[in-house]
Structures are given as C-alpha cells and as structure tokens.
Coordinates of C-alpha atoms in Angstrom, one line a residue:
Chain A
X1 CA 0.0 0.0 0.0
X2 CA 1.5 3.2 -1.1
X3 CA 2.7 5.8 1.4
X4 CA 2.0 9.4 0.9
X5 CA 4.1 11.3 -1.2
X6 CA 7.5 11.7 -0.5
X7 CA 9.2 13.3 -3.5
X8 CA 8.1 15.5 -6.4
X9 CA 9.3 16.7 -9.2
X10 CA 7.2 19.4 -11.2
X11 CA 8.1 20.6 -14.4
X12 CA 12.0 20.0 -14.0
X13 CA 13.9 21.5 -16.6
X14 CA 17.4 21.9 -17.2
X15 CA 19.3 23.5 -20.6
X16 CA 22.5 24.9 -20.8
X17 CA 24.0 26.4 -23.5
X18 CA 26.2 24.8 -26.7
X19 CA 27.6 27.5 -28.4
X20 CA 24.9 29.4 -29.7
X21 CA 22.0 27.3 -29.2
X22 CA 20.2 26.6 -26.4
X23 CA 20.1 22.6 -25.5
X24 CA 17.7 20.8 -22.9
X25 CA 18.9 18.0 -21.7
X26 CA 15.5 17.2 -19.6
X27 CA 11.9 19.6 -20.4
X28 CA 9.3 19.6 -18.0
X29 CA 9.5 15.9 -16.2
X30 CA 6.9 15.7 -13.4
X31 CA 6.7 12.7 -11.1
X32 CA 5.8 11.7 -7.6
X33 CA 7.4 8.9 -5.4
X34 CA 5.5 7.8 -2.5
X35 CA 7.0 6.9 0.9
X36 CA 7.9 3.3 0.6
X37 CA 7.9 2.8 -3.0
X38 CA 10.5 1.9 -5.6
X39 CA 10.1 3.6 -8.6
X40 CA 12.7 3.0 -11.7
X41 CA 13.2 5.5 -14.3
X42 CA 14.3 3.8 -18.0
X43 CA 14.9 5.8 -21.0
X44 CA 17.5 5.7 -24.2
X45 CA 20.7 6.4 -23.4
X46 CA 21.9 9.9 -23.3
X47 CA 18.4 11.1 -22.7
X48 CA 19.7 13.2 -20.1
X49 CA 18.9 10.3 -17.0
X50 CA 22.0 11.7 -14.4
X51 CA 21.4 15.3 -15.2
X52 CA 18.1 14.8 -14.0
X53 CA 18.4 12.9 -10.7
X54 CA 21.1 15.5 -10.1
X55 CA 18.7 18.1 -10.6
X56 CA 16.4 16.3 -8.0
X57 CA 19.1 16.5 -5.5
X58 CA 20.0 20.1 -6.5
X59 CA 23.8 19.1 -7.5
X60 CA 22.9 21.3 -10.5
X61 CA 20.4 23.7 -10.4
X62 CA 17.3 23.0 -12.5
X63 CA 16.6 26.0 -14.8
X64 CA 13.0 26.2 -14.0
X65 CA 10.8 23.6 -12.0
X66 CA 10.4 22.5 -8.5
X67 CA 11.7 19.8 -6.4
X68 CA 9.5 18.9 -3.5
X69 CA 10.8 16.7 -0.2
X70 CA 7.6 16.1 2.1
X71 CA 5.9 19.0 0.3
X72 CA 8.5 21.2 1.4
X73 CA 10.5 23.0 -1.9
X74 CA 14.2 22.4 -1.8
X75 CA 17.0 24.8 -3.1
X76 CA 19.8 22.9 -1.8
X77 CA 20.8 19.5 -1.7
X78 CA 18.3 17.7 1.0
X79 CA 19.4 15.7 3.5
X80 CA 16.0 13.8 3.4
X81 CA 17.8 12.2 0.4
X82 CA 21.2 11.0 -1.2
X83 CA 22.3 10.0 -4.7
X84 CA 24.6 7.2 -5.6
X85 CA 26.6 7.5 -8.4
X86 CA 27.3 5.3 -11.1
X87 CA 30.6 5.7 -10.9
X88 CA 31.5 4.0 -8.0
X89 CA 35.1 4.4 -8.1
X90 CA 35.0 7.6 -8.3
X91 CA 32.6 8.7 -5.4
X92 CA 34.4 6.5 -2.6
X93 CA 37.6 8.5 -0.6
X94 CA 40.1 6.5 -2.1
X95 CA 42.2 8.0 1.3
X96 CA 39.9 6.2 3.4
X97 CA 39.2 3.3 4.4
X98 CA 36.3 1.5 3.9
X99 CA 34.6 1.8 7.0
X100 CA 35.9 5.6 7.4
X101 CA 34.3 6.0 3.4
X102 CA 31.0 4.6 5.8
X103 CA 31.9 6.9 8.8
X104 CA 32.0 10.2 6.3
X105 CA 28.5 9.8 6.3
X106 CA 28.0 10.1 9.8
X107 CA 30.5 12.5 10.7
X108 CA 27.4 15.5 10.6
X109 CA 25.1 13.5 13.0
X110 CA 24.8 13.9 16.5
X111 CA 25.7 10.0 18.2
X112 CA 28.5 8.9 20.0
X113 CA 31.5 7.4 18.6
X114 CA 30.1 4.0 19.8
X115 CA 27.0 4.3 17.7
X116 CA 28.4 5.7 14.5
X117 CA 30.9 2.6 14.6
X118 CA 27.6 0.3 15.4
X119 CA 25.6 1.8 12.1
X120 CA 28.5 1.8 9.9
X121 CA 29.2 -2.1 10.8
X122 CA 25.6 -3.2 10.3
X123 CA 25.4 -1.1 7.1
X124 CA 28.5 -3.1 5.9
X125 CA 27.1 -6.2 7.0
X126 CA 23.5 -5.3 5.1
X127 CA 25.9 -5.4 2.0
X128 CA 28.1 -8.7 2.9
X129 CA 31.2 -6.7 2.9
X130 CA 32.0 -7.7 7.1
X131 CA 35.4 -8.1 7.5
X132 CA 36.3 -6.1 4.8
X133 CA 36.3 -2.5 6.9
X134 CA 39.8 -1.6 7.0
X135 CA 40.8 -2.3 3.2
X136 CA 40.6 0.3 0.6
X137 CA 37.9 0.8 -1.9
X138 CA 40.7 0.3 -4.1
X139 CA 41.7 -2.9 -2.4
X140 CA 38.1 -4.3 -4.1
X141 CA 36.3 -5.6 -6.7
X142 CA 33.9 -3.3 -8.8
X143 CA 31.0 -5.0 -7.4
X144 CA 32.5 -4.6 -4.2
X145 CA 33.4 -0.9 -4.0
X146 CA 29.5 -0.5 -5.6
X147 CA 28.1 -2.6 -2.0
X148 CA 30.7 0.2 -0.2
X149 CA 29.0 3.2 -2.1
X150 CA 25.5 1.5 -1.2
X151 CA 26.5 0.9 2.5
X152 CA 27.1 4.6 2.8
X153 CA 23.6 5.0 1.6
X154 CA 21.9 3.6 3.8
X155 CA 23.8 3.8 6.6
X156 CA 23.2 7.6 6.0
X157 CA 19.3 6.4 6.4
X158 CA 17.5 8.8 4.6
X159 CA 14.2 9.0 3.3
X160 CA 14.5 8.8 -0.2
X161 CA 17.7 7.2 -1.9
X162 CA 18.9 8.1 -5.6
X163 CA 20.6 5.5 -7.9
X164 CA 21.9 6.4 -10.9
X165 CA 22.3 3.2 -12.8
X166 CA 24.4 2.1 -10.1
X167 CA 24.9 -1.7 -11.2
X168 CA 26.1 -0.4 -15.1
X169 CA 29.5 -1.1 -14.5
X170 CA 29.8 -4.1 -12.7
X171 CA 29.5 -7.5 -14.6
X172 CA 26.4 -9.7 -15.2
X173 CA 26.7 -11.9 -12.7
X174 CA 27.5 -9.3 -9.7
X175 CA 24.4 -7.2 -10.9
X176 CA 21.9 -9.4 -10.6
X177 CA 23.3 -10.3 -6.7
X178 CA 23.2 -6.5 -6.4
X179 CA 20.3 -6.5 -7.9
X180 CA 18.8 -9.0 -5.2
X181 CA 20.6 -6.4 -2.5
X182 CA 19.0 -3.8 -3.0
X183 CA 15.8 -5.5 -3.1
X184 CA 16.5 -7.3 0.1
X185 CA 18.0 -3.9 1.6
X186 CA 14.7 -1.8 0.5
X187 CA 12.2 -4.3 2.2
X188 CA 14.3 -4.6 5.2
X189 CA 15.0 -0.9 5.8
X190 CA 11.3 0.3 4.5
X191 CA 13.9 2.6 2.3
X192 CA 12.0 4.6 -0.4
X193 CA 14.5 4.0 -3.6
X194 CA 14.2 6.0 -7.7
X195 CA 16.5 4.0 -9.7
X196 CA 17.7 5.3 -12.8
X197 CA 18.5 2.4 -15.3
X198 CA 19.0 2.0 -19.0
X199 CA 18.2 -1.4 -18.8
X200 CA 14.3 -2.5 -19.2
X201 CA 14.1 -5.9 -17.4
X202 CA 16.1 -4.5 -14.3
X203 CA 13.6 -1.7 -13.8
X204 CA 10.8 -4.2 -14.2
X205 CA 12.5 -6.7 -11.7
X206 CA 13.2 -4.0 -9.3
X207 CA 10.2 -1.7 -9.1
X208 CA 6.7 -1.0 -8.2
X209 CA 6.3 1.7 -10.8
X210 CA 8.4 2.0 -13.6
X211 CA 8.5 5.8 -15.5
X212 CA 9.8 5.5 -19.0
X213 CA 11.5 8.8 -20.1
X214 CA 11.2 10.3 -23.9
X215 CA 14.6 11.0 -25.9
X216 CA 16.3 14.6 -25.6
X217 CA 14.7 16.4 -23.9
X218 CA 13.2 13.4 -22.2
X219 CA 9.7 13.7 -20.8
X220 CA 8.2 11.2 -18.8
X221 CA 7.0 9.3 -21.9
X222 CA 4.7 6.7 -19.7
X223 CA 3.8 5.4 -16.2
X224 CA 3.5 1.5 -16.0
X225 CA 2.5 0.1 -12.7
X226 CA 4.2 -3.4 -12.2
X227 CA 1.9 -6.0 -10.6
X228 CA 4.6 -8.8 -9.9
X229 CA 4.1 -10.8 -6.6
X230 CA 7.4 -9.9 -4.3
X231 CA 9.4 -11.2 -3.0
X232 CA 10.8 -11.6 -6.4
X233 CA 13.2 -14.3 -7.6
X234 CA 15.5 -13.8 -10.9
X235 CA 14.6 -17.2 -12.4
X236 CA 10.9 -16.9 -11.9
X237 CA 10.2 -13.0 -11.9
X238 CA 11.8 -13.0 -15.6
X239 CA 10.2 -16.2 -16.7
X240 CA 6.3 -14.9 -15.8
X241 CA 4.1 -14.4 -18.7
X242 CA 3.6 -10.5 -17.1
X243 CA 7.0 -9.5 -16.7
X244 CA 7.8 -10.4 -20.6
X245 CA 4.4 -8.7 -21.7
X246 CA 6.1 -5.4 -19.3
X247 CA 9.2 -5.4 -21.4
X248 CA 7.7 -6.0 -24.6
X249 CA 5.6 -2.7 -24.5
X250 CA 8.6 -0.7 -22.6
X251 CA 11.1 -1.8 -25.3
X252 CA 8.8 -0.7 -28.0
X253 CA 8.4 2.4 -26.1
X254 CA 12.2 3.1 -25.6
X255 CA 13.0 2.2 -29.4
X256 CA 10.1 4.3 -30.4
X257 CA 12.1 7.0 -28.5
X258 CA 15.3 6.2 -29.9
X259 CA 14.4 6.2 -33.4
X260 CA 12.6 9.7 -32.8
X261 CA 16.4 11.0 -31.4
X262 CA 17.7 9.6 -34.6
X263 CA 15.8 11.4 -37.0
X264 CA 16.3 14.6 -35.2
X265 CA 20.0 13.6 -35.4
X266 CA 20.7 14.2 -32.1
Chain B
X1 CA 68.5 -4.8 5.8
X2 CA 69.4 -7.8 3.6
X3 CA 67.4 -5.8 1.1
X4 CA 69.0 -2.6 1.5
X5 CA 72.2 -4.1 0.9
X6 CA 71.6 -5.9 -2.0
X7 CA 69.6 -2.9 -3.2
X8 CA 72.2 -0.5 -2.7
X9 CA 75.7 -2.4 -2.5
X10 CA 76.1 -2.2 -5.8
X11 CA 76.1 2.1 -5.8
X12 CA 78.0 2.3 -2.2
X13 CA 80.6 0.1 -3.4
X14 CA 80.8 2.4 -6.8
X15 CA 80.9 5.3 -4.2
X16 CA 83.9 3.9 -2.8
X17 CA 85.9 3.6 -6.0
X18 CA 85.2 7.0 -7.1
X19 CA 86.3 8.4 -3.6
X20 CA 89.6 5.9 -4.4
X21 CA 90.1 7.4 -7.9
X22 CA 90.0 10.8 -6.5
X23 CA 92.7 10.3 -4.0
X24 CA 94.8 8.2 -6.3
X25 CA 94.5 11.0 -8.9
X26 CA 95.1 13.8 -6.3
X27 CA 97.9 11.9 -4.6
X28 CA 99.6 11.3 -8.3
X29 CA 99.3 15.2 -8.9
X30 CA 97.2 14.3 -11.9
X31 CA 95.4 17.1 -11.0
X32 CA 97.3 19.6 -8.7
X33 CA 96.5 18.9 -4.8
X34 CA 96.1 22.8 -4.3
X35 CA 92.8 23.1 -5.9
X36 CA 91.9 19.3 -5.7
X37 CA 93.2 17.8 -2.3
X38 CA 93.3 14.4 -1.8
X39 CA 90.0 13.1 -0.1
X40 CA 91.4 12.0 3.0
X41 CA 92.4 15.3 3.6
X42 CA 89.3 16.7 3.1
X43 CA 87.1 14.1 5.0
X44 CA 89.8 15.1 8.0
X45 CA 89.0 18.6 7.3
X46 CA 85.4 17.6 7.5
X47 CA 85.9 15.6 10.7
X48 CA 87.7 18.1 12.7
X49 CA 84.7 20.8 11.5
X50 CA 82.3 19.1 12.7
X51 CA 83.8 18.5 16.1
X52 CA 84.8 22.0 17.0
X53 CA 81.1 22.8 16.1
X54 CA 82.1 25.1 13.1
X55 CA 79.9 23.4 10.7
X56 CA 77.1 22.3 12.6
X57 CA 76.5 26.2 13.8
X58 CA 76.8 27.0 10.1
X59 CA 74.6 23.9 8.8
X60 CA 72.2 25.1 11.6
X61 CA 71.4 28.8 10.5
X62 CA 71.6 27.6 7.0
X63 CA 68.3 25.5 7.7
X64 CA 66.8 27.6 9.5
X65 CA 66.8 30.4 6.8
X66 CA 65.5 27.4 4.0
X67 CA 63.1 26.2 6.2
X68 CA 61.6 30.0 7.5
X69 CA 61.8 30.4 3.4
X70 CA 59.9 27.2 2.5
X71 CA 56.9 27.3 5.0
X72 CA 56.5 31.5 4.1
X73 CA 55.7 29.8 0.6
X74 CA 53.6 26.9 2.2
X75 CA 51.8 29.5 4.5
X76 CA 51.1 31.7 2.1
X77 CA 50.7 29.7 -1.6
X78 CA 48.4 26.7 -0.8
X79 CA 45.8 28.7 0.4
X80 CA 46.1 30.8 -2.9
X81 CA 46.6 27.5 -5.1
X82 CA 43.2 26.0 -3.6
X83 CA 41.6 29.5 -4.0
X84 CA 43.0 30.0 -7.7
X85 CA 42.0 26.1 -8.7
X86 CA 38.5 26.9 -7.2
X87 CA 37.4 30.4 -8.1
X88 CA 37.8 31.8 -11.7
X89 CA 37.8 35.4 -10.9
X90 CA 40.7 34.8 -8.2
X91 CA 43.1 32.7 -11.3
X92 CA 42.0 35.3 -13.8
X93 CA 43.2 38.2 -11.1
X94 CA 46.6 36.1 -10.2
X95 CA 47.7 34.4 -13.4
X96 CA 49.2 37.2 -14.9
X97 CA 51.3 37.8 -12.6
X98 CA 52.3 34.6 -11.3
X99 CA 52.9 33.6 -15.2
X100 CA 55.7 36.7 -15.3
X101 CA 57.1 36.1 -12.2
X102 CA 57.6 32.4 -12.6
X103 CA 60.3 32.2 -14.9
X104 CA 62.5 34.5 -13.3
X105 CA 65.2 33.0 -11.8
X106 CA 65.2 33.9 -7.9
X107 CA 68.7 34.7 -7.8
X108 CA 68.1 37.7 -9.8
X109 CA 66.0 39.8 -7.4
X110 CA 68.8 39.1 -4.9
X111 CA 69.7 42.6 -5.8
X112 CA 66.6 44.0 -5.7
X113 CA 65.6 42.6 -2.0
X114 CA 69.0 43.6 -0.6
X115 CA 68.4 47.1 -1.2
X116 CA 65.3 47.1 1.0
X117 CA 66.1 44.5 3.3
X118 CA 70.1 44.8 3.7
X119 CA 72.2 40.9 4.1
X120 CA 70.1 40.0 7.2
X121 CA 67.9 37.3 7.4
X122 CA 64.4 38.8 6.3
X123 CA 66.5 39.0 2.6
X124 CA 67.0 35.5 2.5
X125 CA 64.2 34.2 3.8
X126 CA 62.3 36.2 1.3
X127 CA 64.2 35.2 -1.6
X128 CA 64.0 31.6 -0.3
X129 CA 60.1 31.9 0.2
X130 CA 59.8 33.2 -3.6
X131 CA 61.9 30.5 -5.5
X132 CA 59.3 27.8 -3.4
X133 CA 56.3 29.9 -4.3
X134 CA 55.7 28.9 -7.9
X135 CA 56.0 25.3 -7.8
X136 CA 54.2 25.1 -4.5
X137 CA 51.4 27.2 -6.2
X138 CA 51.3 25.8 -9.2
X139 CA 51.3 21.9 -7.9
X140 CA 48.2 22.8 -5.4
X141 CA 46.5 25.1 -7.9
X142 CA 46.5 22.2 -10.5
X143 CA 45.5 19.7 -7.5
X144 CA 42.2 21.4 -6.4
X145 CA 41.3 21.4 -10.0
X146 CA 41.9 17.3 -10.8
X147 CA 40.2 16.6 -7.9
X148 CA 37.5 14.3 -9.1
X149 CA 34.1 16.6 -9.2
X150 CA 32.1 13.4 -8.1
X151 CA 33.8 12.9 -4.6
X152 CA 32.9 16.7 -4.6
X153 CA 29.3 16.1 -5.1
X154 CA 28.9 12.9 -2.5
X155 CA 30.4 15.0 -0.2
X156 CA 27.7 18.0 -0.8
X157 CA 25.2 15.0 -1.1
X158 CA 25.7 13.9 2.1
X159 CA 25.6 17.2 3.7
X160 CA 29.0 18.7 3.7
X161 CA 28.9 22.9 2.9
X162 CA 31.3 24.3 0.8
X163 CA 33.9 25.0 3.7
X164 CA 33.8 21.2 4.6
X165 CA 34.2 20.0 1.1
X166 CA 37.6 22.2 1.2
X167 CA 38.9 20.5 4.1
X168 CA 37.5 17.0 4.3
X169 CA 37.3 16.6 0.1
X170 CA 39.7 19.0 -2.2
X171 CA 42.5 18.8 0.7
X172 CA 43.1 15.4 0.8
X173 CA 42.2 14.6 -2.8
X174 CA 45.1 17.1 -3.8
X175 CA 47.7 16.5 -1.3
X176 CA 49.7 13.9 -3.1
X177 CA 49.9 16.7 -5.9
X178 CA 50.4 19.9 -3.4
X179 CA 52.8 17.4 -2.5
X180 CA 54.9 16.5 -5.5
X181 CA 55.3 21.0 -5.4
X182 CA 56.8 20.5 -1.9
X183 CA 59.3 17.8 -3.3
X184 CA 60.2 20.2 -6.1
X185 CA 60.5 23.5 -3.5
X186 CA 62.8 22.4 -0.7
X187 CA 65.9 21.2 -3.1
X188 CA 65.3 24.7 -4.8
X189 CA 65.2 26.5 -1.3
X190 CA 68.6 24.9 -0.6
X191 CA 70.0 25.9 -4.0
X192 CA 68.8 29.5 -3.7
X193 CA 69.8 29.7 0.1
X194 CA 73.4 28.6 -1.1
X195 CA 73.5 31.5 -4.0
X196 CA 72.1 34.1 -1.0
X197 CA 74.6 33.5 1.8
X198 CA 77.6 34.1 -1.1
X199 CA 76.1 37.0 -2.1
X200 CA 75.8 39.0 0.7
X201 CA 75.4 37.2 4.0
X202 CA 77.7 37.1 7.9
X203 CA 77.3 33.6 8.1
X204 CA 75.6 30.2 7.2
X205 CA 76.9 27.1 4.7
X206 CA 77.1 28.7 1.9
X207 CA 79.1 31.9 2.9
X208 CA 81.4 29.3 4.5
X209 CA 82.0 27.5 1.5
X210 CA 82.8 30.6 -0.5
X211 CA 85.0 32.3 2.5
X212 CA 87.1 29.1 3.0
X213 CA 88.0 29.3 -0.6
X214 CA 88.9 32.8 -0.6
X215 CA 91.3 31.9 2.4
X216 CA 92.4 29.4 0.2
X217 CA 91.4 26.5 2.8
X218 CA 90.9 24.0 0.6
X219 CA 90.0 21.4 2.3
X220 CA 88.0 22.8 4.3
X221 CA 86.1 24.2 1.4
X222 CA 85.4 20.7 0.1
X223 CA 84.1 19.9 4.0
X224 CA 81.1 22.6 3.6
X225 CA 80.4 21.1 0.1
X226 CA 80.3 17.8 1.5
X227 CA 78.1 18.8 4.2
X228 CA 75.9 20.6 1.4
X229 CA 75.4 17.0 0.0
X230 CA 74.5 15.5 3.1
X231 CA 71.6 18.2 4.0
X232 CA 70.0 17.5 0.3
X233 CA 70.2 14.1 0.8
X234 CA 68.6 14.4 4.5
X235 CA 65.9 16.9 3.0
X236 CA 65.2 14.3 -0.2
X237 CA 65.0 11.5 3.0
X238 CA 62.6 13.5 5.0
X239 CA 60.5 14.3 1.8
X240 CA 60.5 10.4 1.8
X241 CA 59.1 9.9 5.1
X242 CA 56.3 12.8 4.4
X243 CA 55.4 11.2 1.5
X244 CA 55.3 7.8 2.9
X245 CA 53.2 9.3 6.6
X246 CA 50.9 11.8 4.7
X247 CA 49.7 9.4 1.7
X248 CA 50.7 6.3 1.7
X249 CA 47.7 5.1 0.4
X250 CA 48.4 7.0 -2.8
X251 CA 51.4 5.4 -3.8
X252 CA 49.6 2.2 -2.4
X253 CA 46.6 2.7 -4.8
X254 CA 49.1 3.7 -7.6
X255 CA 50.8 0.1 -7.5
X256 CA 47.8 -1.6 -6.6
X257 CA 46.2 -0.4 -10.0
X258 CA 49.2 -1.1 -12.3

C-alpha cells in the first residue's frame, strides 16, 4: 500500500548552453514517489537520466521547475535524500578506508562514537562486505566498491535514496546479486528508492512503478504500474508471462524514443 | 637490511671507487692537490669541522633560513593555489602575474631585496620563500582542479557545505599533488639559500664555502660542500618519510592499480 508522497518533481527542466544554441537535456518531467515505494526510471541512453536525478538533488540547479521533499520545496541538496553515483570508483575517498568511506556519512550526526561505529558495521554487514572494513575501496572488486557506495547510503538512512544506474558497470553476474541487495535492503529498511537504469528488465524486476523517459529532452513518456508478486526471484520473476508482456511494451516504447532522437540527429 | 644491501651495495661500493680514484689522482698530482686535495684530507678537514662545532652552527642557521623560506611559501601559496584552482575570478586576477614572475630565476631579485632588506635574514628568507612559491602554487592550484568533481558532489550530497568540502574533500584529494610542489621546492630553497649567503650574507653554509676558498682553505672548502650534500640528501629523506606518513595510500593505490 503506497505511502504518501514523499518526493516530487514538477516541471524540472534543465538547458545549458552549446555555443549558440540553447540545448535541454530534460523539459518539464513531473513525477511523484510515494513513501515506501520503488520507482525505476528507464529511458534511451543519453536522454539526459543523471542530469536529471542531479537536478532532483539540487547538484545542479534546474533551470526552471520545482523539487518537492515532504511537500516542502528544496534549493539545496536535502538531506531527506542522497544519490549514488554510477561511478563507484570515483565517489568513494580513495584516502579512506572502507569503514571511514561509511563513517564520512555520519561525521554531521549527533551520536557517539560508539553508535556511528555500530551503524557503519551493520550497514556493511547489510551489504556482505563484514570483514572487509579496514581495506581500501581500491583494495576491491567493482562489485565490491559498488556494496561500499551503497552501505554509505543507507547507513546515511535517509528518506529517499537516488541510484543512478548504479549496477552499469559491474558484470552480469555481480548485478543481478546486487540487484537482489538492493531488493532485500529496500524491504528490510522500509527505504523509499528512484533508480535510474537504462536497462528495461532491471527496472521491471526492481520496481513497483516503472516511469519510461522520452529521448532529448526526455519527458516522462509513460507510467507503467508493475503488478509482480514480491518477493521476487530472478529465475521466476523473468520467466512470468507478465513481466515479458512489461518489457515488450517498454522496449517498444524506448526504441520508439530512440528512433525519434535519430531522425532529429541528435 | 638484507634488502637494502643488495639494493644498494652495488652504488655504495661504486661510491667507494670513485672516492679511491680521486685520491689516487690527487695523490699522483694528476690534477694539482692545491685546488683538488686528496680526499682524506678533506674528510679530516670535515671531521675536525664538525667536532669544534664550526659546521654544525653553520649547517644550523643555514636551515633555518631554508626552512623559514619554505613554510612562508607553504603559509602563504596553498591557500592561494586552492583559492585560484576553485574560483575563476581569483586565477584570472593572479595568473598574470604569477605567469611573469615564474620564470624569473630567484637569484636575480637578490639585488633588488637587498636594497630594501640589507644581508640579514628577512632577505633571505624572502628570496628563499619566492623560489618555493611557484612550484608550490602551481602543484596545489593544479591539484584542487583534478580533484574528481564526483567525490565533490557525494560530499555535498551527504551534507558537507562548501567549507567542509575544502577541508574533508579538495585537501586530501590534492595532497599527493600539493605534495609532489613541496618535493620540487625544498631542493630549490637549498639551492637559492646557497646562492644568498655568497652574495651578501655574515654567516651560514654557503658563505662558508665561499669564504674558505677565498682563504684558500681548501680542504675545508670541500668539507662545507660535502656537508651541502648531506643536507639534500637528509631533505630528499625526510620528503620520503612525508610522503610515505601523509599518503601512503596514494602510492599504495598507484601500484595496486598497475
């Protein structure tokens, strides 16, 4: 059952200028996320997916639209909500190590030393990455560092968490056990998680609603609801007569979308 | 130790036969012993220098002078470094300038700086603390702007205002390259505090070296440059340690990747 609304985006917009010309990398996307829910956000690629969650976090300031937090406007980035990036390696301190890359996240709150040290344990643990606190990021695999980036995410606990395709660089096999992480992660916490993917059936495994974005300047093209039973399994999920019928429609959508950029030579 | 020796027995022994050459050529008048005494002679020199205090005293102003002159230029260029690699306005203001000034070889406003400031130490200093400017300024301001800009924005994203992201984000991510300016500073603040103390100074290393061969104390000449050596080889070895203390892990990361 769908909390109440937690994040909104209304008529986000962000250009910025190519030489002469005026270029919009995302016109007028309006959303909502509800408290509790995991929305997934698929579109072509280079639609202008990271400039938008980092206008949603106000990392760059949208040139005209609102981002609402609880129904309260933001104009700075809110610490009601974080974004993981989907570079991995290149968001974690490589100076620190792996449990001081969790600690940095803590370092603002008011606890004891005791309890930060307890939070940024368990949020390594949530991840399987125990025993690995004092290494480097560098020290680790891809899949590895991305669990580290993730850990700091939620050991942050915030309301709302941001992925920007943040299994795309990890191989097939690590994604889908990330995959079932952040699944397992969301339900545990009660997190509220927009994931921004390029890939189709991991937005339809992951999410409760899945928003499929138009080409430059994307628009949120359509709004599927996904009716799959959770907990979700990556044999089964894939193999159920829905979840193929989901992807059929949102690849035809997305090449639709694709083939529109193409013409307009962009 | 095993290690070190095999490492480095091969250049010590080396050492040795050059120090043999020399006195077998000095000894042999290949080359006349006035100008070129053998080197027993001047390691004797050395010894008995450095036992009646002589050159430690000398050694000892002589680093504090390189020393005062490198952490002027510490004290005073990484905060303008991380200022000019952050804020156009500030680079655009300072590059001119710095861009003139760099090239100019910091013996040459010896002159100038000795007409306001006479031979004492505020000369020296100063001229010391401008020949470590440039590449400490240069190394930071290039630094602050390779820091990557998405450690920049986790940092913002997880709460961090724009004077914490200096400190806890664009410091460390640029000290291994503010660094690599301090490793290129203190052997020049050695060079140029040399150059100073024979132009115009009462005592220190340098002036020593100089004085002794006016005096036509050989020996003892080749006892200050000896000492010279030693003091760039303990500054390279303390650089070393730095290096090693302050980021480690960026020299660890380095190997670990290739």
């Amino acid at each position: 059952m769908p909390g109440p609304t937690l994040l909104r985006a209304e008529q986000l917009r962000r250009t910025y200028i190519r030489g002469e010309s005026e270029i919009a990398a995302c016109a007028n996307i309006t959303f909502s996320v509800n408290k509790g829910e995991f929305v997934c956000i698929v579109g072509p690629s280079g639609c202008g997916k990271t400039t938008m969650l980092k206008c949603m976090c106000h990392l760059l300031k949208p040139t005209a639209g609102k981002v609402f937090v609880n129904e309260k406007e933001i104009d700075r980035p809110p610490k009601e909500m974080i974004l993981i990036f989907q570079d991995y390696s290149r968001s974690l301190f490589p100076w620190r190590t792996v449990l001081k890359n969790v600690l940095f996240v803590l370092e603002k709150k008011r606890l004891s030393r005791k309890e930060r040290l307890d939070i940024a344990r368990s949020a390594l643990s949530a991840v399987y990455l125990s025993g690995f606190e004092n290494h480097y990021p560098w020290e680790l695999s891809g899949g590895m560092q991305q669990r580290v980036a993730i850990a700091r995410g939620i050991a942050f606990n915030p309301d709302i968490l941001l992925m920007d395709e943040p299994f795309a660089s990890v191989d097939a096999q690590t994604r889908s056990d990330l995959e079932d992480a952040i699944l397992e992660i969301w339900s545990k916490f009660s997190q509220t998680i927009l994931l921004v993917t390029h890939d189709i059936e991991e937005a339809i495994y992951l999410a409760d609603r899945v928003l499929v974005l138009s080409g430059r300047p994307s628009e949120i093209r359509e709004e599927i609801q996904i009716d799959l039973e959770r907990p979700r399994n990556q044999l089964t999920t894939k193999e159920d007569k829905r979840f193929i019928e989901y992807r059929h429609h949102i690849y035809t959508l997305i090449r639709e979308e694709g083939q529109k950029c193409e013409i307009a030579g962009i | 130790m095993k290690e070190f020796l095999s490492t480095k027995a091969k250049g010590i022994c080396f050492l040795l036969f050059l120090a043999f050459l020399w006195e077998i050529v000095s000894r042999n008048k290949l080359i006349s012993p006035l100008y070129f005494p053998p080197i027993s002679k001047d390691l004797v020199a050395f010894y008995q220098l450095m036992l009646d205090g002589t050159l430690p005293l000398e050694v000892i102003r002589s680093l504090g002078r390189i020393f005062g002159g490198f952490f002027l230029a510490v004290v005073v260029m990484i905060p303008l470094g991380i200022l000019m690699g952050l804020f156009k306005p500030i680079y655009n203001l300072f590059e001119p300038l710095t861009e003139l000034l760099r090239p100019l070889p910091p013996p040459a406003i010896i002159p100038v700086v000795m007409l306001f400031l006479g031979i004492g130490e505020a000369m020296k200093i100063l001229v010391i603390a401008f020949a470590c400017s440039f590449p400490i300024l240069i190394n930071t301001m290039d630094g602050v702007r390779s820091v990557e800009p998405t450690l920049v924005d986790t940092a913002k994203t997880f709460g961090r205002n724009r004077y914490e992201v200096i400190l806890q984000v664009i410091l460390p991510a640029s000290l291994h390259q503010i660094f690599t300016g301090w490793r290129v500073a203190l052997p020049i603040a050695l060079i140029v505090d040399i150059i100073a103390e024979m132009v115009g100074a009462l005592n220190g290393i340098g002036r020593f070296i100089l004085l002794m061969q006016r005096r036509f104390d050989i020996p003892e000449m080749y006892a200050g440059i000896f000492l010279v050596a030693i003091v760039g080889y303990a500054l390279n070895a303390l650089l070393r340690y730095l290096n090693r203390t302050l980021i480690g892990w960026h020299k660890a990361k380095f190997e670990a990747v290739i």
